[in-house]
CSV table of C-alpha atoms in Angstrom, one decimal:
chain,number,residue,atom,x,y,z
A,1,MET,CA,-96.8,27.2,63.3
A,2,ASN,CA,-95.8,23.5,63.3
A,3,ILE,CA,-92.5,23.0,61.9
A,4,THR,CA,-90.1,20.1,61.7
A,5,LEU,CA,-86.0,20.4,61.6
A,6,THR,CA,-83.5,17.5,61.3
A,7,VAL,CA,-81.1,18.6,64.3
A,8,ASN,CA,-77.5,16.6,64.2
A,9,GLY,CA,-79.6,13.7,62.3
A,10,GLY,CA,-82.8,13.6,64.3
A,11,GLU,CA,-86.3,15.1,63.6
A,12,HIS,CA,-87.8,17.5,65.9
A,13,THR,CA,-91.4,18.6,65.6
A,14,ALA,CA,-92.9,21.6,67.5
A,15,ASP,CA,-95.4,24.1,67.3
A,16,VAL,CA,-93.6,27.3,67.7
A,17,GLU,CA,-94.4,31.4,67.2
A,18,PRO,CA,-93.1,32.8,63.9
A,19,ARG,CA,-91.0,35.1,65.8
A,20,ARG,CA,-88.9,32.1,68.0
A,21,LEU,CA,-85.3,32.7,67.3
A,22,LEU,CA,-83.4,29.2,65.9
A,23,VAL,CA,-81.1,29.6,68.9
A,24,ASP,CA,-83.9,29.5,70.9
A,25,PHE,CA,-85.3,26.9,69.5
A,26,LEU,CA,-82.3,24.6,69.6
A,27,ARG,CA,-81.5,25.5,73.3
A,28,SER,CA,-85.0,25.5,74.9
A,29,THR,CA,-87.4,23.4,72.6
A,30,VAL,CA,-84.6,20.8,71.6
A,31,GLY,CA,-82.4,21.0,74.6
A,32,LEU,CA,-79.1,21.3,73.0
A,33,LYS,CA,-77.0,24.0,75.3
A,34,GLY,CA,-74.0,24.0,73.0
A,35,THR,CA,-75.0,26.8,70.9
A,36,HIS,CA,-74.2,30.0,72.9
A,37,ILE,CA,-76.1,33.4,72.9
A,38,GLY,CA,-73.5,36.2,73.1
A,39,CYS,CA,-74.1,39.5,71.5
A,40,ASP,CA,-77.7,38.6,70.2
A,41,THR,CA,-77.0,41.4,67.5
A,42,THR,CA,-75.4,39.3,64.5
A,43,SER,CA,-72.0,40.5,65.6
A,44,CYS,CA,-70.0,38.0,67.7
A,45,GLY,CA,-70.8,34.7,65.8
A,46,VAL,CA,-71.1,32.5,69.0
A,47,CYS,CA,-74.5,31.3,68.1
A,48,THR,CA,-73.5,29.8,64.7
A,49,VAL,CA,-75.0,26.6,63.4
A,50,LEU,CA,-74.6,24.9,60.3
A,51,VAL,CA,-78.0,25.1,58.4
A,52,ASP,CA,-77.8,22.4,55.4
A,53,GLY,CA,-74.0,22.8,55.9
A,54,THR,CA,-73.6,26.3,56.0
A,55,PRO,CA,-72.6,28.4,58.7
A,56,VAL,CA,-75.5,30.5,59.8
A,57,LYS,CA,-76.0,33.2,63.0
A,58,SER,CA,-78.7,31.3,64.5
A,59,CYS,CA,-79.7,34.5,66.4
A,60,THR,CA,-80.8,36.1,63.1
A,61,MET,CA,-82.8,33.4,61.6
A,62,PHE,CA,-86.1,32.4,63.0
A,63,ALA,CA,-86.7,28.7,63.5
A,64,VAL,CA,-89.6,28.7,61.0
A,65,GLN,CA,-87.0,29.6,58.3
A,66,ALA,CA,-85.5,26.5,59.0
A,67,ASN,CA,-88.7,24.2,58.6
A,68,GLY,CA,-87.4,21.2,56.6
A,69,ARG,CA,-84.1,21.8,57.0
A,70,SER,CA,-80.9,20.1,58.3
A,71,ILE,CA,-79.0,21.8,61.4
A,72,THR,CA,-75.8,20.7,62.6
A,73,THR,CA,-74.7,22.0,66.5
A,74,VAL,CA,-71.5,21.4,68.3
A,75,GLU,CA,-73.2,18.3,69.7
A,76,GLY,CA,-73.7,16.7,66.3
A,77,LEU,CA,-70.0,16.9,65.6
A,78,LYS,CA,-68.9,13.8,67.3
A,79,GLN,CA,-68.7,10.8,65.1
A,80,ASN,CA,-69.6,7.3,66.1
A,81,GLY,CA,-69.2,8.3,69.9
A,82,ASP,CA,-65.7,9.8,69.0
A,83,LEU,CA,-64.3,13.4,69.0
A,84,SER,CA,-64.0,14.6,65.4
A,85,ALA,CA,-61.2,15.6,63.8
A,86,ILE,CA,-61.6,19.3,64.6
A,87,GLN,CA,-62.6,18.7,67.9
A,88,LYS,CA,-59.7,16.5,68.8
A,89,ALA,CA,-57.6,19.2,66.9
A,90,PHE,CA,-59.1,22.2,69.2
A,91,LYS,CA,-58.0,20.0,72.4
A,92,GLU,CA,-54.4,18.8,71.2
A,93,GLU,CA,-53.6,22.7,70.1
A,94,HIS,CA,-55.2,24.2,73.2
A,95,GLY,CA,-57.5,26.2,70.6
A,96,LEU,CA,-59.8,26.9,73.6
A,97,GLN,CA,-59.5,29.2,76.8
A,98,CYS,CA,-63.0,30.0,78.1
A,99,GLY,CA,-64.8,27.8,75.5
A,100,PHE,CA,-67.5,30.7,74.7
A,101,CYS,CA,-66.7,30.9,71.1
A,102,THR,CA,-65.6,27.4,70.9
A,103,PRO,CA,-68.7,25.6,69.4
A,104,ALA,CA,-69.2,28.2,66.8
A,105,MET,CA,-65.4,28.1,65.8
A,106,MET,CA,-65.5,24.3,65.3
A,107,LEU,CA,-68.2,24.7,63.1
A,108,VAL,CA,-67.0,27.2,61.1
A,109,GLY,CA,-63.8,25.3,60.9
A,110,THR,CA,-65.9,22.2,60.0
A,111,ALA,CA,-67.5,24.0,56.9
A,112,LEU,CA,-64.2,25.6,55.8
A,113,ILE,CA,-62.5,22.2,55.6
A,114,GLU,CA,-65.4,20.5,53.9
A,115,GLU,CA,-65.2,23.1,51.3
A,116,ASN,CA,-61.7,23.6,50.9
A,117,PRO,CA,-59.3,20.6,52.5
A,118,ASP,CA,-56.4,22.2,52.4
A,119,PRO,CA,-56.9,26.1,53.9
A,120,SER,CA,-53.8,28.6,54.2
A,121,GLU,CA,-53.5,30.2,57.5
A,122,ASP,CA,-54.9,33.3,55.3
A,123,GLN,CA,-57.9,31.5,54.6
A,124,ILE,CA,-58.7,30.3,57.8
A,125,ARG,CA,-58.4,33.8,59.4
A,126,TRP,CA,-60.8,35.1,56.6
A,127,ALA,CA,-63.4,32.1,57.4
A,128,ILE,CA,-63.5,32.8,61.1
A,129,SER,CA,-63.5,36.6,60.7
A,130,GLY,CA,-67.2,36.9,61.5
A,131,ASN,CA,-66.5,35.0,65.1
A,132,LEU,CA,-65.1,36.6,68.1
A,133,CYS,CA,-62.7,35.0,70.5
A,134,ARG,CA,-62.7,37.5,73.7
A,135,CYS,CA,-59.7,35.4,75.2
A,136,THR,CA,-58.0,36.6,72.2
A,137,GLY,CA,-57.1,32.8,71.7
A,138,TYR,CA,-57.0,33.3,67.7
A,139,ILE,CA,-53.4,31.8,67.2
A,140,ASN,CA,-54.2,28.4,68.6
A,141,ILE,CA,-57.6,28.4,67.0
A,142,VAL,CA,-56.0,28.8,63.6
A,143,LYS,CA,-53.5,26.1,64.4
A,144,ALA,CA,-56.4,23.8,65.6
A,145,ILE,CA,-58.2,24.2,62.3
A,146,MET,CA,-55.1,23.9,60.4
A,147,ALA,CA,-54.4,20.5,62.2
A,148,ALA,CA,-57.9,19.3,61.8
A,149,ALA,CA,-57.6,20.0,57.9
A,150,GLU,CA,-54.3,18.0,58.0
A,151,THR,CA,-55.8,15.2,59.8
A,152,THR,CA,-58.9,15.0,57.6
A,153,ARG,CA,-56.7,14.9,54.2
A,154,GLU,CA,-54.7,12.1,55.9
A,155,GLY,CA,-57.8,10.3,56.8
A,156,ALA,CA,-59.4,10.5,53.5
A,157,SER,CA,-56.4,9.3,51.8
A,158,SER,CA,-55.7,6.3,54.0
B,1,MET,CA,-84.3,40.3,72.2
B,2,TYR,CA,-87.5,39.5,70.4
B,3,PRO,CA,-89.3,41.1,67.7
B,4,ALA,CA,-93.2,42.0,68.1
B,5,LYS,CA,-95.5,39.4,67.0
B,6,PHE,CA,-95.9,38.9,63.1
B,7,ASP,CA,-97.8,36.6,60.8
B,8,TYR,CA,-95.3,34.4,58.8
B,9,LEU,CA,-95.8,33.7,55.2
B,10,ALA,CA,-93.7,31.5,53.0
B,11,PRO,CA,-95.1,31.5,49.4
B,12,GLU,CA,-93.9,28.9,47.2
B,13,THR,CA,-94.0,30.6,44.0
B,14,LEU,CA,-93.3,34.0,42.8
B,15,GLU,CA,-97.0,34.5,41.4
B,16,GLU,CA,-97.9,33.7,45.0
B,17,ALA,CA,-95.5,36.0,46.6
B,18,LEU,CA,-96.6,38.8,43.9
B,19,SER,CA,-100.5,38.1,44.7
B,20,ILE,CA,-99.9,38.6,48.7
B,21,LEU,CA,-98.2,41.8,47.9
B,22,HIS,CA,-101.1,42.9,45.6
B,23,GLU,CA,-103.6,42.1,48.3
B,24,ARG,CA,-101.5,43.4,51.7
B,25,GLY,CA,-98.4,44.8,50.2
B,26,ASP,CA,-99.1,47.7,52.8
B,27,GLU,CA,-98.4,45.5,55.9
B,28,VAL,CA,-95.8,43.2,54.5
B,29,LYS,CA,-92.4,43.2,54.7
B,30,ILE,CA,-90.1,40.7,52.4
B,31,LEU,CA,-87.4,38.6,54.4
B,32,ALA,CA,-84.7,37.2,52.1
B,33,GLY,CA,-81.6,37.2,53.9
B,34,GLY,CA,-83.0,38.9,57.1
B,35,GLN,CA,-79.5,39.9,58.3
B,36,SER,CA,-80.4,43.5,58.6
B,37,LEU,CA,-84.1,43.2,58.9
B,38,ILE,CA,-84.1,40.6,61.8
B,39,PRO,CA,-81.8,42.6,64.0
B,40,MET,CA,-83.9,45.8,63.5
B,41,MET,CA,-87.1,43.7,64.1
B,42,LYS,CA,-85.5,42.4,67.4
B,43,LEU,CA,-84.4,45.8,68.3
B,44,ARG,CA,-88.1,47.0,67.4
B,45,PHE,CA,-86.7,49.4,65.0
B,46,ALA,CA,-89.3,47.8,62.6
B,47,SER,CA,-92.3,45.8,63.5
B,48,PRO,CA,-93.9,44.7,60.2
B,49,PRO,CA,-97.4,42.7,60.9
B,50,THR,CA,-96.8,40.4,58.3
B,51,LEU,CA,-93.3,38.8,57.1
B,52,MET,CA,-93.1,37.2,53.8
B,53,ASP,CA,-90.4,34.9,53.6
B,54,ILE,CA,-89.0,34.6,49.8
B,55,ASN,CA,-86.4,32.0,50.6
B,56,ARG,CA,-88.6,29.2,49.0
B,57,LEU,CA,-89.1,30.7,45.8
B,58,PRO,CA,-87.2,28.6,43.2
B,59,GLY,CA,-85.0,29.7,40.3
B,60,LEU,CA,-84.2,33.3,42.2
B,61,SER,CA,-80.5,32.5,42.9
B,62,ARG,CA,-79.0,33.0,39.5
B,63,ILE,CA,-76.3,35.2,38.6
B,64,ASN,CA,-76.3,35.7,34.8
B,65,ARG,CA,-73.9,37.5,32.2
B,66,THR,CA,-75.5,38.5,29.1
B,67,ASN,CA,-74.9,40.9,26.5
B,68,GLY,CA,-72.7,42.9,28.6
B,69,THR,CA,-74.7,43.0,31.7
B,70,LEU,CA,-74.2,41.1,34.8
B,71,GLU,CA,-77.5,40.1,36.3
B,72,PHE,CA,-78.3,39.4,39.9
B,73,ASP,CA,-81.7,37.3,40.7
B,74,ALA,CA,-83.5,38.3,44.0
B,75,LEU,CA,-82.0,35.5,46.3
B,76,VAL,CA,-78.5,36.1,45.3
B,77,ARG,CA,-76.1,36.1,48.5
B,78,HIS,CA,-73.3,38.1,49.2
B,79,ASN,CA,-71.2,34.9,49.4
B,80,ASP,CA,-72.5,33.9,45.8
B,81,VAL,CA,-70.9,36.8,44.5
B,82,VAL,CA,-67.6,36.4,46.2
B,83,LYS,CA,-67.4,32.9,44.6
B,84,SER,CA,-68.9,33.8,41.3
B,85,ASP,CA,-66.6,33.5,38.1
B,86,ALA,CA,-69.4,35.6,36.3
B,87,ALA,CA,-69.5,38.4,38.9
B,88,LYS,CA,-65.9,39.5,38.3
B,89,ALA,CA,-67.4,40.9,34.8
B,90,ASN,CA,-67.7,44.1,37.0
B,91,HIS,CA,-64.7,44.9,38.8
B,92,THR,CA,-66.3,47.2,41.5
B,93,VAL,CA,-68.8,44.4,42.3
B,94,SER,CA,-66.3,41.4,42.5
B,95,ARG,CA,-63.9,43.7,44.7
B,96,ALA,CA,-66.7,44.7,47.0
B,97,ALA,CA,-68.2,41.7,47.8
B,98,PRO,CA,-65.5,40.1,50.2
B,99,TRP,CA,-66.0,43.2,52.1
B,100,VAL,CA,-69.7,43.1,52.9
B,101,ALA,CA,-70.6,42.5,56.3
B,102,ASP,CA,-68.8,39.1,57.7
B,103,PRO,CA,-68.4,35.6,56.2
B,104,ILE,CA,-71.3,34.0,57.9
B,105,VAL,CA,-73.8,37.0,57.3
B,106,ARG,CA,-72.6,36.6,53.7
B,107,ASN,CA,-74.1,33.3,53.5
B,108,LEU,CA,-77.2,34.5,53.7
B,109,GLY,CA,-77.8,38.5,53.1
B,110,THR,CA,-78.5,39.1,49.6
B,111,VAL,CA,-77.6,41.8,47.2
B,112,ALA,CA,-81.0,42.7,46.1
B,113,GLY,CA,-82.4,42.7,49.5
B,114,SER,CA,-79.5,45.1,51.0
B,115,LEU,CA,-80.5,47.5,48.4
B,116,ALA,CA,-84.2,47.4,49.2
B,117,HIS,CA,-83.5,47.8,52.8
B,118,HIS,CA,-81.2,50.8,51.8
B,119,ASP,CA,-79.4,51.2,55.1
B,120,PRO,CA,-77.3,54.5,54.4
B,121,GLU,CA,-74.4,52.6,55.4
B,122,GLY,CA,-74.3,49.7,53.2
B,123,ASP,CA,-72.0,49.0,50.8
B,124,TRP,CA,-73.9,47.6,47.6
B,125,ALA,CA,-75.6,50.9,47.0
B,126,SER,CA,-72.2,52.6,46.7
B,127,VAL,CA,-71.1,50.2,44.3
B,128,MET,CA,-74.5,50.2,42.1
B,129,LEU,CA,-74.4,54.1,41.9
B,130,ALA,CA,-70.7,53.8,40.9
B,131,THR,CA,-71.1,51.4,38.1
B,132,GLY,CA,-74.7,52.7,37.0
B,133,ALA,CA,-76.9,49.6,37.8
B,134,GLU,CA,-80.7,49.3,37.6
B,135,LEU,CA,-83.1,47.3,39.4
B,136,VAL,CA,-85.9,45.4,38.3
B,137,LEU,CA,-89.3,45.9,40.2
B,138,THR,CA,-92.2,43.5,39.7
B,139,SER,CA,-95.6,43.4,41.0
B,140,SER,CA,-98.2,41.0,39.9
B,141,ASP,CA,-99.6,43.3,37.1
B,142,SER,CA,-96.4,44.8,35.9
B,143,GLN,CA,-92.7,45.3,35.8
B,144,ARG,CA,-90.4,48.4,35.6
B,145,THR,CA,-86.9,48.9,35.3
B,146,VAL,CA,-85.6,51.7,37.7
B,147,LYS,CA,-82.1,53.2,37.5
B,148,ILE,CA,-80.3,53.1,40.9
B,149,ASP,CA,-80.4,56.8,41.2
B,150,ASP,CA,-84.0,56.8,41.2
B,151,PHE,CA,-84.3,53.9,43.2
B,152,LEU,CA,-82.4,55.3,46.4
B,153,VAL,CA,-84.8,57.8,47.9
B,154,ASP,CA,-83.3,58.3,51.3
B,155,MET,CA,-82.1,56.4,54.2
B,156,PHE,CA,-84.2,53.2,54.6
B,157,THR,CA,-86.7,54.8,51.7
B,158,THR,CA,-86.7,53.6,48.2
B,159,ASN,CA,-89.0,53.8,45.3
B,160,CYS,CA,-90.2,50.4,45.5
B,161,LEU,CA,-94.1,50.4,45.9
B,162,PRO,CA,-95.7,48.2,48.2
B,163,ASN,CA,-97.1,45.9,46.1
B,164,GLU,CA,-93.7,45.5,44.2
B,165,MET,CA,-90.5,43.2,44.9
B,166,VAL,CA,-87.1,43.8,43.5
B,167,THR,CA,-86.5,40.6,41.3
B,168,LYS,CA,-83.2,41.6,39.7
B,169,VAL,CA,-80.3,43.7,39.9
B,170,ARG,CA,-78.5,44.5,36.5
B,171,VAL,CA,-74.9,46.0,36.6
B,172,PRO,CA,-73.2,46.7,33.2
B,173,ALA,CA,-70.2,44.3,32.7
B,174,HIS,CA,-66.8,46.4,32.4
B,175,SER,CA,-65.3,46.3,28.9
B,176,SER,CA,-61.6,45.3,28.7
B,177,ARG,CA,-60.6,48.7,29.1
B,178,GLY,CA,-62.5,49.1,32.2
B,179,GLY,CA,-61.7,48.9,36.0
B,180,GLY,CA,-63.4,49.3,39.1
B,181,ASP,CA,-62.8,49.1,42.9
B,182,TYR,CA,-64.1,49.1,46.6
B,183,GLN,CA,-62.1,50.7,49.2
B,184,LYS,CA,-63.3,50.3,52.8
B,185,LEU,CA,-61.8,51.2,55.9
B,186,GLU,CA,-63.9,49.1,59.1
B,187,ARG,CA,-63.2,48.9,62.7
B,188,LYS,CA,-63.5,45.5,62.8
B,189,VAL,CA,-64.5,42.7,60.2
B,190,GLY,CA,-68.6,43.0,59.9
B,191,ASP,CA,-68.8,46.7,61.5
B,192,TYR,CA,-70.2,49.3,59.3
B,193,ALA,CA,-67.7,51.2,56.9
B,194,THR,CA,-66.4,54.1,58.8
B,195,VAL,CA,-65.4,55.0,55.2
B,196,GLY,CA,-66.1,53.2,51.9
B,197,VAL,CA,-65.5,54.6,48.2
B,198,ALA,CA,-66.9,52.6,45.2
B,199,THR,CA,-64.9,53.7,41.9
B,200,SER,CA,-65.2,52.6,38.2
B,201,LEU,CA,-63.8,53.8,35.0
B,202,GLU,CA,-64.0,53.1,31.4
B,203,LEU,CA,-61.2,54.2,28.9
B,204,ASP,CA,-61.5,54.9,25.3
B,205,GLU,CA,-59.4,53.5,22.4
B,206,GLY,CA,-56.9,56.6,23.2
B,207,GLY,CA,-56.3,56.0,27.0
B,208,ARG,CA,-58.6,58.9,28.1
B,209,VAL,CA,-61.6,58.5,30.6
B,210,ALA,CA,-64.9,57.8,28.9
B,211,LYS,CA,-66.9,57.0,31.6
B,212,ALA,CA,-66.0,57.5,35.6
B,213,GLY,CA,-68.0,56.6,38.4
B,214,ILE,CA,-67.4,57.4,42.4
B,215,ALA,CA,-69.8,56.9,45.1
B,216,LEU,CA,-69.2,56.9,48.8
B,217,THR,CA,-70.4,54.9,51.8
B,218,SER,CA,-70.9,56.2,55.6
B,219,VAL,CA,-69.8,59.9,55.1
B,220,PHE,CA,-73.5,61.5,54.0
B,221,HIS,CA,-76.9,60.7,55.2
B,222,HIS,CA,-77.1,58.3,52.5
B,223,ASN,CA,-75.1,56.6,50.0
B,224,LEU,CA,-73.5,59.5,47.8
B,225,LYS,CA,-72.6,59.6,44.0
B,226,VAL,CA,-70.0,62.4,43.3
B,227,PRO,CA,-71.1,63.5,39.6
B,228,GLU,CA,-68.7,66.5,40.5
B,229,ALA,CA,-65.6,64.3,40.7
B,230,GLU,CA,-66.6,62.0,37.9
B,231,ALA,CA,-67.1,64.9,35.5
B,232,ALA,CA,-63.5,66.1,36.4
B,233,LEU,CA,-62.3,62.7,35.2
B,234,GLU,CA,-64.3,62.0,32.1
B,235,GLY,CA,-62.6,63.0,28.7
B,236,GLU,CA,-59.2,63.4,30.4
B,237,ARG,CA,-56.0,61.3,30.5
B,238,PRO,CA,-55.6,59.5,33.6
B,239,SER,CA,-52.7,60.5,36.0
B,240,ASP,CA,-52.0,60.8,39.7
B,241,GLU,CA,-52.7,64.6,39.5
B,242,LEU,CA,-55.9,63.8,37.9
B,243,PHE,CA,-57.1,61.5,40.6
B,244,ALA,CA,-56.0,63.4,43.1
B,245,GLU,CA,-57.9,66.2,41.8
B,246,ALA,CA,-61.2,63.9,41.6
B,247,ALA,CA,-60.6,62.6,45.0
B,248,ASN,CA,-60.5,66.4,46.5
B,249,ILE,CA,-63.6,67.1,45.3
B,250,ALA,CA,-65.0,63.8,46.7
B,251,SER,CA,-63.6,64.8,50.2
B,252,GLN,CA,-65.3,68.3,49.6
B,253,VAL,CA,-68.4,67.1,48.6
B,254,CYS,CA,-69.1,64.6,51.4
B,255,ASP,CA,-70.4,65.6,55.1
B,256,PRO,CA,-69.3,63.0,57.4
B,257,ALA,CA,-70.6,62.9,61.0
B,258,SER,CA,-68.1,62.7,64.1
B,259,ASP,CA,-69.0,59.6,65.7
B,260,VAL,CA,-67.2,56.5,67.4
B,261,ARG,CA,-65.9,55.6,64.3
B,262,GLY,CA,-63.7,58.8,63.8
B,263,SER,CA,-64.1,62.4,63.6
B,264,ALA,CA,-65.6,64.1,60.6
B,265,GLU,CA,-62.1,65.7,59.6
B,266,TYR,CA,-60.3,62.0,59.9
B,267,LYS,CA,-63.2,60.5,57.6
B,268,ARG,CA,-63.0,63.3,55.1
B,269,HIS,CA,-59.2,62.6,54.9
B,270,VAL,CA,-60.1,59.0,54.4
B,271,VAL,CA,-62.1,59.8,51.7
B,272,ASP,CA,-59.4,61.8,50.1
B,273,VAL,CA,-56.9,59.1,50.0
B,274,PHE,CA,-59.3,56.1,49.3
B,275,THR,CA,-60.8,57.9,46.2
B,276,ARG,CA,-57.1,58.1,45.0
B,277,ARG,CA,-56.1,54.8,45.5
B,278,GLY,CA,-59.6,53.2,44.3
B,279,LEU,CA,-59.0,55.4,41.0
B,280,ALA,CA,-55.5,54.3,40.8
B,281,LYS,CA,-56.3,50.5,41.1
B,282,SER,CA,-59.4,50.9,38.8
B,283,TYR,CA,-56.9,52.4,36.3
B,284,GLU,CA,-54.5,49.7,36.7
B,285,THR,CA,-57.3,47.0,35.7
B,286,ALA,CA,-58.5,49.2,33.0
B,287,LYS,CA,-55.1,49.8,31.1
B,288,GLY,CA,-54.3,46.2,30.8
B,289,GLY,CA,-57.1,46.2,28.1
B,290,LEU,CA,-55.6,48.9,26.2
B,291,THR,CA,-53.3,47.9,22.9
C-alpha cells in the first residue's frame, strides 16, 4: 500500500505492507534511528513518537495508520539547527545516563509542556509513567522537564 | 515481532464500514485504538485475515451527556475520558479512567474497543458492570441495545455479531446522591490489575442505599459482577460494618489465581480491603448530595 507521511516536516512516500510497524518505517524506510525499539510489547515506551503532536508507541501502530499524518521523532526536536529547550535541559540537568529511553522521554516532555506550560512534579511523573528508564534516572529526567518548561515559559514571555 | 499478513481497509464513512462487515464480517477484525489487538497480533495470538481501521470515520469521538446518561462514541479514547468534564457525571467512570493502561496507551486505546476486545483483566468491563452500562451495536440493517451483563459472554468473547460494530457505550449518570470509585492495584503503571474493584452507590432521600454496584477485575476468569454483595447493601443504611459485610462477600465470591502478581490468598484479601475502601469513597461522594 502506498502511503505518505510527514516526518519532522518532510514528506516521505513509500509502498509498504500493511503489517509494517510505524517504528520500523521510521528506522528503516526513513532511516531515522533515534526512535528506539525496546520491549516491542507496548510496555516500555522507548519507541514513543508524536503523531499530530500526541505521544504514541510506534511499535503498536502500523505505518498505514499514520498515512497522511505528521510525525515528530527526536531528530525533529532541534530548531534552526539549535537544540530545543528540552534537549538543552536534558543536557544541563544530566537527564540521561545510557540514553536509550531519552528520545521518548524528551518527546513526552515536549508534548506535556505544549499542553501544560507549568507542570508540577507530580504531573511530570504522571506524564512519563508510560516510559521506563532502566538506569533509574527519573529524578534528573523530572528535573530536566521542569527546567525545560521554565525556559519555554521565559522564552514565550520575553 | 510481526503479525501474520492481513488485508488493510480504511473506510471513510460508517455506512462503508458497516457494509464491509455485512459482506465479510467473519474475516474482519475492527481496529480502533489497537493497543490490545496489535500486541496480540504481533504475538500471533490473533491473525485476522482483514483489519478494518475505523480511525478515519468522522464524528465518532464525542462524549455526550443527555437525560441522565453519559454516552461514549466508538472512538472515544481513554484519555478523552480522563480530560472530559462531562464524564465526571459518573464517578466510577471518571475515577477509573486515569488507571487504564499508561498515559501513552491512553492516547490511542478506546473505551468501546476495550469492551469489544474483552480482555478478562481489562478495567472498563468492571466499571460498566458496576454502573449498569449498555452498548449500542450497529449493523448495516439494524441497531440494538445490549446490557453490559449480556454483552460480555466470556474472556475475549462478546455478544457482538460479525456484522455488528459497537457504536456507543451508555453509562447512567450518577444523581446528586450518587457516588462511585475504582480501586486498582498494579505492579507498575500499565500492567494489568493485580486486583481492581469498581463500586457505585445511589442513595435514597433518607440516606439508605437505593442501588449498589460492585464488580471485580483480575480475580476471576472474567470481570465479575457481585450481585450477592450488591443485595447486601441495597435498602440498608451505609456504615463501615455494612461495607465490611459486602466486602467480605466479594472476597468469598471471587476466585483469584496465584500467579506472578500474587497468591490467591493475597488477592482475596486485597478484594476485601479495596471493596471496603471503594464503597467508603463512593459513599463519601454520594452523601454530599443528601439534604
